[in-house]
Tab-separated table of C-alpha atoms in Angstrom:
chain	number	residue	atom	x	y	z
A	1085	VAL	CA	-2.123	19.840	-12.258
A	1086	VAL	CA	-3.990	16.961	-12.223
A	1087	PRO	CA	-2.799	14.909	-8.695
A	1088	VAL	CA	-2.450	11.337	-8.365
A	1089	SER	CA	-4.567	11.338	-5.117
A	1090	ALA	CA	-6.792	13.754	-3.163
A	1091	LEU	CA	-4.049	13.460	-0.262
A	1092	LEU	CA	-1.626	14.949	-2.575
A	1093	GLY	CA	-3.895	17.627	-3.705
A	1094	GLU	CA	-4.658	18.585	-0.430
A	1095	GLN	CA	-0.860	19.033	0.648
A	1096	VAL	CA	-0.415	20.639	-2.544
A	1097	ASN	CA	-3.002	23.221	-2.035
A	1098	ALA	CA	-1.681	23.798	1.477
A	1099	ARG	CA	1.594	24.698	0.622
A	1100	HIS	CA	0.789	26.167	-2.601
A	1101	PRO	CA	-2.600	28.144	-2.208
A	1102	TYR	CA	-1.886	30.635	-5.090
A	1103	GLY	CA	-2.605	27.311	-7.362
A	1104	ILE	CA	-5.986	26.120	-6.147
A	1105	GLU	CA	-7.959	27.313	-9.217
A	1106	LYS	CA	-5.775	24.966	-11.228
A	1107	MET	CA	-6.051	21.571	-9.248
A	1108	ALA	CA	-8.388	19.409	-11.388
A	1109	ARG	CA	-9.685	16.222	-9.707
A	1110	PRO	CA	-7.330	13.352	-8.774
A	1111	ILE	CA	-6.653	10.772	-10.927
A	1112	PRO	CA	-5.293	7.410	-9.574
A	1113	PRO	CA	-2.502	5.708	-11.695
A	1114	GLY	CA	-4.037	2.512	-13.490
A	1115	VAL	CA	-2.422	-0.870	-12.554
A	1116	VAL	CA	-2.168	-4.067	-14.447
A	1117	THR	CA	-4.130	-7.012	-13.051
A	1118	SER	CA	-2.828	-10.157	-12.556
A	1119	GLN	CA	-4.389	-13.546	-13.115
A	1120	GLU	CA	-1.933	-15.894	-11.715
A	1121	ALA	CA	-1.569	-14.447	-8.050
A	1122	SER	CA	-4.796	-15.162	-5.200
A	1123	PRO	CA	-4.437	-15.130	-1.508
A	1124	LYS	CA	-2.031	-17.623	0.115
A	1125	ALA	CA	-3.472	-20.288	2.828
A	1126	GLN	CA	-0.720	-19.115	5.253
A	1127	LEU	CA	-0.241	-16.208	7.272
A	1128	VAL	CA	2.300	-14.205	6.013
A	1129	LEU	CA	2.395	-10.377	6.111
A	1130	GLY	CA	4.352	-8.241	3.559
A	1131	PHE	CA	6.092	-4.940	3.457
A	1132	MET	CA	7.628	-3.826	0.268
A	1133	GLY	CA	9.571	-0.197	-0.196
A	1134	ARG	CA	13.337	1.084	-0.834
A	1135	GLU	CA	12.291	4.434	1.601
A	1136	TRP	CA	11.564	2.397	4.390
A	1137	GLU	CA	11.402	4.890	7.121
A	1138	ARG	CA	8.922	6.895	5.510
A	1139	LYS	CA	7.461	3.979	4.315
A	1140	GLY	CA	6.960	2.672	7.899
A	1141	LEU	CA	8.903	-0.224	7.955
A	1142	ARG	CA	9.241	0.433	12.041
A	1143	ARG	CA	5.724	0.440	13.045
A	1144	MET	CA	5.447	-3.016	10.524
A	1145	ILE	CA	8.235	-4.368	13.039
A	1146	ALA	CA	6.308	-3.248	15.505
A	1147	ILE	CA	2.981	-4.726	14.484
A	1148	PHE	CA	4.618	-8.309	13.481
A	1149	ARG	CA	6.158	-8.437	17.267
A	1150	GLN	CA	2.666	-7.724	18.305
A	1151	LEU	CA	0.837	-10.203	16.209
A	1152	LEU	CA	3.381	-12.908	17.150
A	1153	ASN	CA	1.513	-12.806	20.617
A	1154	HIS	CA	-1.399	-14.170	19.146
A	1155	LEU	CA	-0.841	-15.948	16.075
A	1156	PRO	CA	2.585	-17.146	16.497
A	1157	GLU	CA	3.022	-19.020	13.192
A	1158	THR	CA	2.951	-16.081	11.041
A	1159	ARG	CA	5.572	-15.167	8.812
A	1160	LEU	CA	6.835	-11.426	7.268
A	1161	VAL	CA	8.264	-11.147	3.773
A	1162	LEU	CA	10.184	-7.636	3.244
A	1163	ALA	CA	10.846	-6.734	-0.140
A	1164	GLY	CA	12.659	-3.319	-0.935
A	1165	ALA	CA	15.030	-2.109	2.284
A	1166	PRO	CA	18.569	-3.815	2.145
A	1167	MET	CA	19.415	-6.456	5.111
A	1168	GLU	CA	22.434	-4.344	5.890
A	1169	GLU	CA	20.114	-1.347	7.027
A	1170	ILE	CA	17.463	-3.097	8.787
A	1171	ALA	CA	18.943	-5.851	10.423
A	1172	GLN	CA	19.098	-4.245	13.879
A	1173	LEU	CA	15.371	-3.926	13.408
A	1174	LEU	CA	14.943	-8.200	13.026
A	1175	THR	CA	16.791	-8.987	16.342
A	1176	GLY	CA	14.900	-12.129	17.496
A	1177	LEU	CA	12.733	-12.419	14.583
A	1178	GLU	CA	15.433	-14.157	12.426
A	1179	GLU	CA	13.642	-17.211	11.893
A	1180	ARG	CA	10.336	-15.598	11.550
A	1181	VAL	CA	11.520	-12.723	8.761
A	1182	GLU	CA	12.522	-12.988	4.829
A	1183	VAL	CA	14.385	-10.242	3.560
A	1184	LEU	CA	14.325	-10.078	0.124
A	1185	GLY	CA	16.177	-6.713	-0.664
A	1186	TRP	CA	15.969	-5.431	-4.197
A	1187	VAL	CA	13.312	-7.379	-6.161
A	1188	GLN	CA	13.085	-6.980	-10.173
A	1189	ASN	CA	10.087	-9.089	-10.323
A	1190	LYS	CA	7.242	-8.285	-8.145
A	1191	GLU	CA	5.610	-11.451	-8.498
A	1192	ASP	CA	7.842	-13.300	-6.502
A	1193	PHE	CA	7.013	-10.688	-3.703
A	1194	TYR	CA	3.199	-10.754	-4.408
A	1195	GLY	CA	3.233	-14.580	-4.464
A	1196	ARG	CA	4.629	-15.012	-1.187
A	1197	ILE	CA	2.385	-12.684	0.928
A	1198	SER	CA	-1.226	-13.209	2.360
A	1199	LEU	CA	-1.710	-9.386	3.613
A	1200	LEU	CA	-0.110	-6.625	2.669
A	1201	ILE	CA	0.707	-3.752	5.485
A	1202	HIS	CA	1.707	-0.499	4.616
A	1203	PRO	CA	1.766	2.126	7.656
A	1204	ALA	CA	3.469	5.088	5.767
A	1205	ARG	CA	3.994	8.079	6.950
A	1206	LEU	CA	3.446	9.780	3.711
A	1207	GLU	CA	3.104	8.732	0.210
A	1208	ALA	CA	1.677	10.326	-2.264
A	1209	PHE	CA	-0.322	7.233	-3.281
A	1210	GLY	CA	1.541	4.149	-3.001
A	1211	MET	CA	1.454	1.762	-6.348
A	1212	VAL	CA	2.176	-1.520	-3.960
A	1213	VAL	CA	-1.563	-1.072	-2.129
A	1214	THR	CA	-3.279	-1.220	-5.747
A	1215	GLU	CA	-0.913	-3.805	-6.955
A	1216	ALA	CA	-1.283	-6.104	-4.224
A	1217	MET	CA	-5.418	-5.534	-4.541
A	1218	ALA	CA	-5.317	-6.030	-8.388
A	1219	ARG	CA	-4.206	-9.786	-7.153
A	1220	SER	CA	-6.787	-10.329	-4.971
A	1221	ILE	CA	-4.535	-9.716	-1.750
A	1222	PRO	CA	-6.017	-7.770	1.424
A	1223	VAL	CA	-4.028	-4.618	2.491
A	1224	LEU	CA	-4.191	-2.370	5.635
A	1225	VAL	CA	-2.532	0.614	4.964
A	1226	SER	CA	-2.361	4.419	6.937
A	1227	ASP	CA	-4.739	7.409	6.051
A	1228	GLN	CA	-1.370	9.007	5.091
A	1229	THR	CA	-1.120	6.812	1.996
A	1230	GLY	CA	-2.685	8.235	-1.260
A	1231	ALA	CA	-4.156	4.946	-2.378
A	1232	ALA	CA	-5.917	4.347	0.874
A	1233	SER	CA	-8.778	6.454	-1.516
A	1234	GLU	CA	-8.989	2.788	-3.312
A	1235	VAL	CA	-9.391	0.895	-0.310
A	1236	ASP	CA	-13.062	-0.278	0.955
A	1237	ASP	CA	-14.117	-2.847	3.286
A	1238	ILE	CA	-13.679	-5.144	0.388
A	1239	TYR	CA	-10.326	-5.065	-0.185
A	1240	GLY	CA	-9.276	-4.013	3.179
A	1241	GLN	CA	-8.636	-1.455	5.851
A	1242	VAL	CA	-7.627	1.864	6.293
A	1243	LEU	CA	-6.211	2.977	9.896
A	1244	PRO	CA	-5.096	6.444	11.323
A	1245	LEU	CA	-1.446	6.657	11.100
A	1246	ALA	CA	-1.807	7.424	14.833
A	1247	ALA	CA	-3.778	4.526	15.545
A	1248	SER	CA	-1.712	2.493	18.532
A	1249	VAL	CA	0.131	-0.524	17.711
A	1250	GLN	CA	-2.384	-2.648	19.515
A	1251	ASP	CA	-4.970	-1.449	16.768
A	1252	TRP	CA	-2.879	-2.024	14.045
A	1253	SER	CA	-1.930	-5.406	15.027
A	1254	ASP	CA	-5.779	-6.329	15.996
A	1255	ALA	CA	-6.763	-5.072	12.260
A	1256	ALA	CA	-4.258	-7.394	10.915
A	1257	GLN	CA	-5.181	-10.401	12.610
A	1258	ASN	CA	-8.788	-9.858	11.680
A	1259	LEU	CA	-7.697	-9.388	7.683
A	1260	LEU	CA	-5.592	-12.718	8.002
A	1261	GLN	CA	-8.338	-14.765	9.792
A	1262	ARG	CA	-11.484	-13.151	7.668
A	1263	SER	CA	-13.384	-16.084	6.352
A	1264	ASN	CA	-15.076	-14.357	3.564
A	1265	PRO	CA	-14.145	-15.205	0.145
A	1266	ALA	CA	-11.253	-13.262	-1.497
A	1267	PRO	CA	-12.587	-10.148	-3.471
A	1268	GLU	CA	-12.286	-9.671	-7.064
A	1269	PRO	CA	-9.207	-8.118	-8.269
A	1270	TYR	CA	-9.026	-4.283	-8.011
A	1271	ARG	CA	-9.074	-3.513	-11.407
A	1272	ARG	CA	-7.883	0.200	-12.799
A	1273	PRO	CA	-6.705	-0.274	-16.631
A	1274	TRP	CA	-4.522	2.090	-18.182
A	1275	ASP	CA	-6.921	3.095	-20.505
A	1276	GLN	CA	-9.153	4.509	-18.311
A	1277	VAL	CA	-6.728	6.591	-16.647
A	1278	ALA	CA	-5.662	7.643	-20.308
A	1279	THR	CA	-9.540	8.656	-21.003
A	1280	GLU	CA	-9.973	10.641	-17.892
A	1281	TYR	CA	-6.877	12.278	-18.395
A	1282	ILE	CA	-8.145	13.385	-22.141
A	1283	GLU	CA	-11.221	14.932	-20.399
A	1284	VAL	CA	-8.776	17.147	-18.461
A	1285	TYR	CA	-7.065	17.999	-21.911
A	1286	LYS	CA	-10.439	19.012	-22.962
A	1287	THR	CA	-11.048	21.691	-20.877
A	1288	LEU	CA	-7.877	23.323	-21.579
A	1289	LYS	CA	-9.536	24.988	-24.317
A	1290	GLY	CA	-11.603	27.544	-22.074
A	1291	GLY	CA	-13.800	25.322	-20.093
A	1292	SER	CA	-13.200	24.949	-16.211
A	1293	LEU	CA	-11.416	21.888	-14.465
A	1294	PRO	CA	-13.433	18.358	-13.352
A	1295	VAL	CA	-13.470	18.638	-9.944
């Protein structure tokens, strides 16, 4: 069994301990690095997720409301969730929030934002995180997101899910206002992923699983 993240591997082991000896080290998915998108000058938060409850949209809205007390010019772009499901969460924010709904072309979403926030309650990986980093867009994610293992200080910050809304808002403000240059795009080509899987397959001939 090859999990896409250490978080998922731990969850599987906790529920199915009899399979621990069959668990290999995590192999995160690859991501296509964009050469076009770059961080924007505007203060624009982004959130993407069709399963918006699990992915933390309610907390996202609370963070945004708090952030507006300090950065009133900030805007929020939401993708994935249809307006009819989330309209009640946006009361009083209608002029500051853009709801894209389901997007076929993700570049339209990434091209509008300067910070991705992903406060998911539970996320096996979270491709939106590495896709943003692959476009040099900083990210702020919960520790219950598998892709948090790929986030370091260069690309953003990981916060405990239980952190206060104020802590999340402060972290978002720091990332929006940081003066250091944008990082090089995050890179994890799919051929690298394939090579790592090949090494796992080789062990199935009788060797021990890579850990």
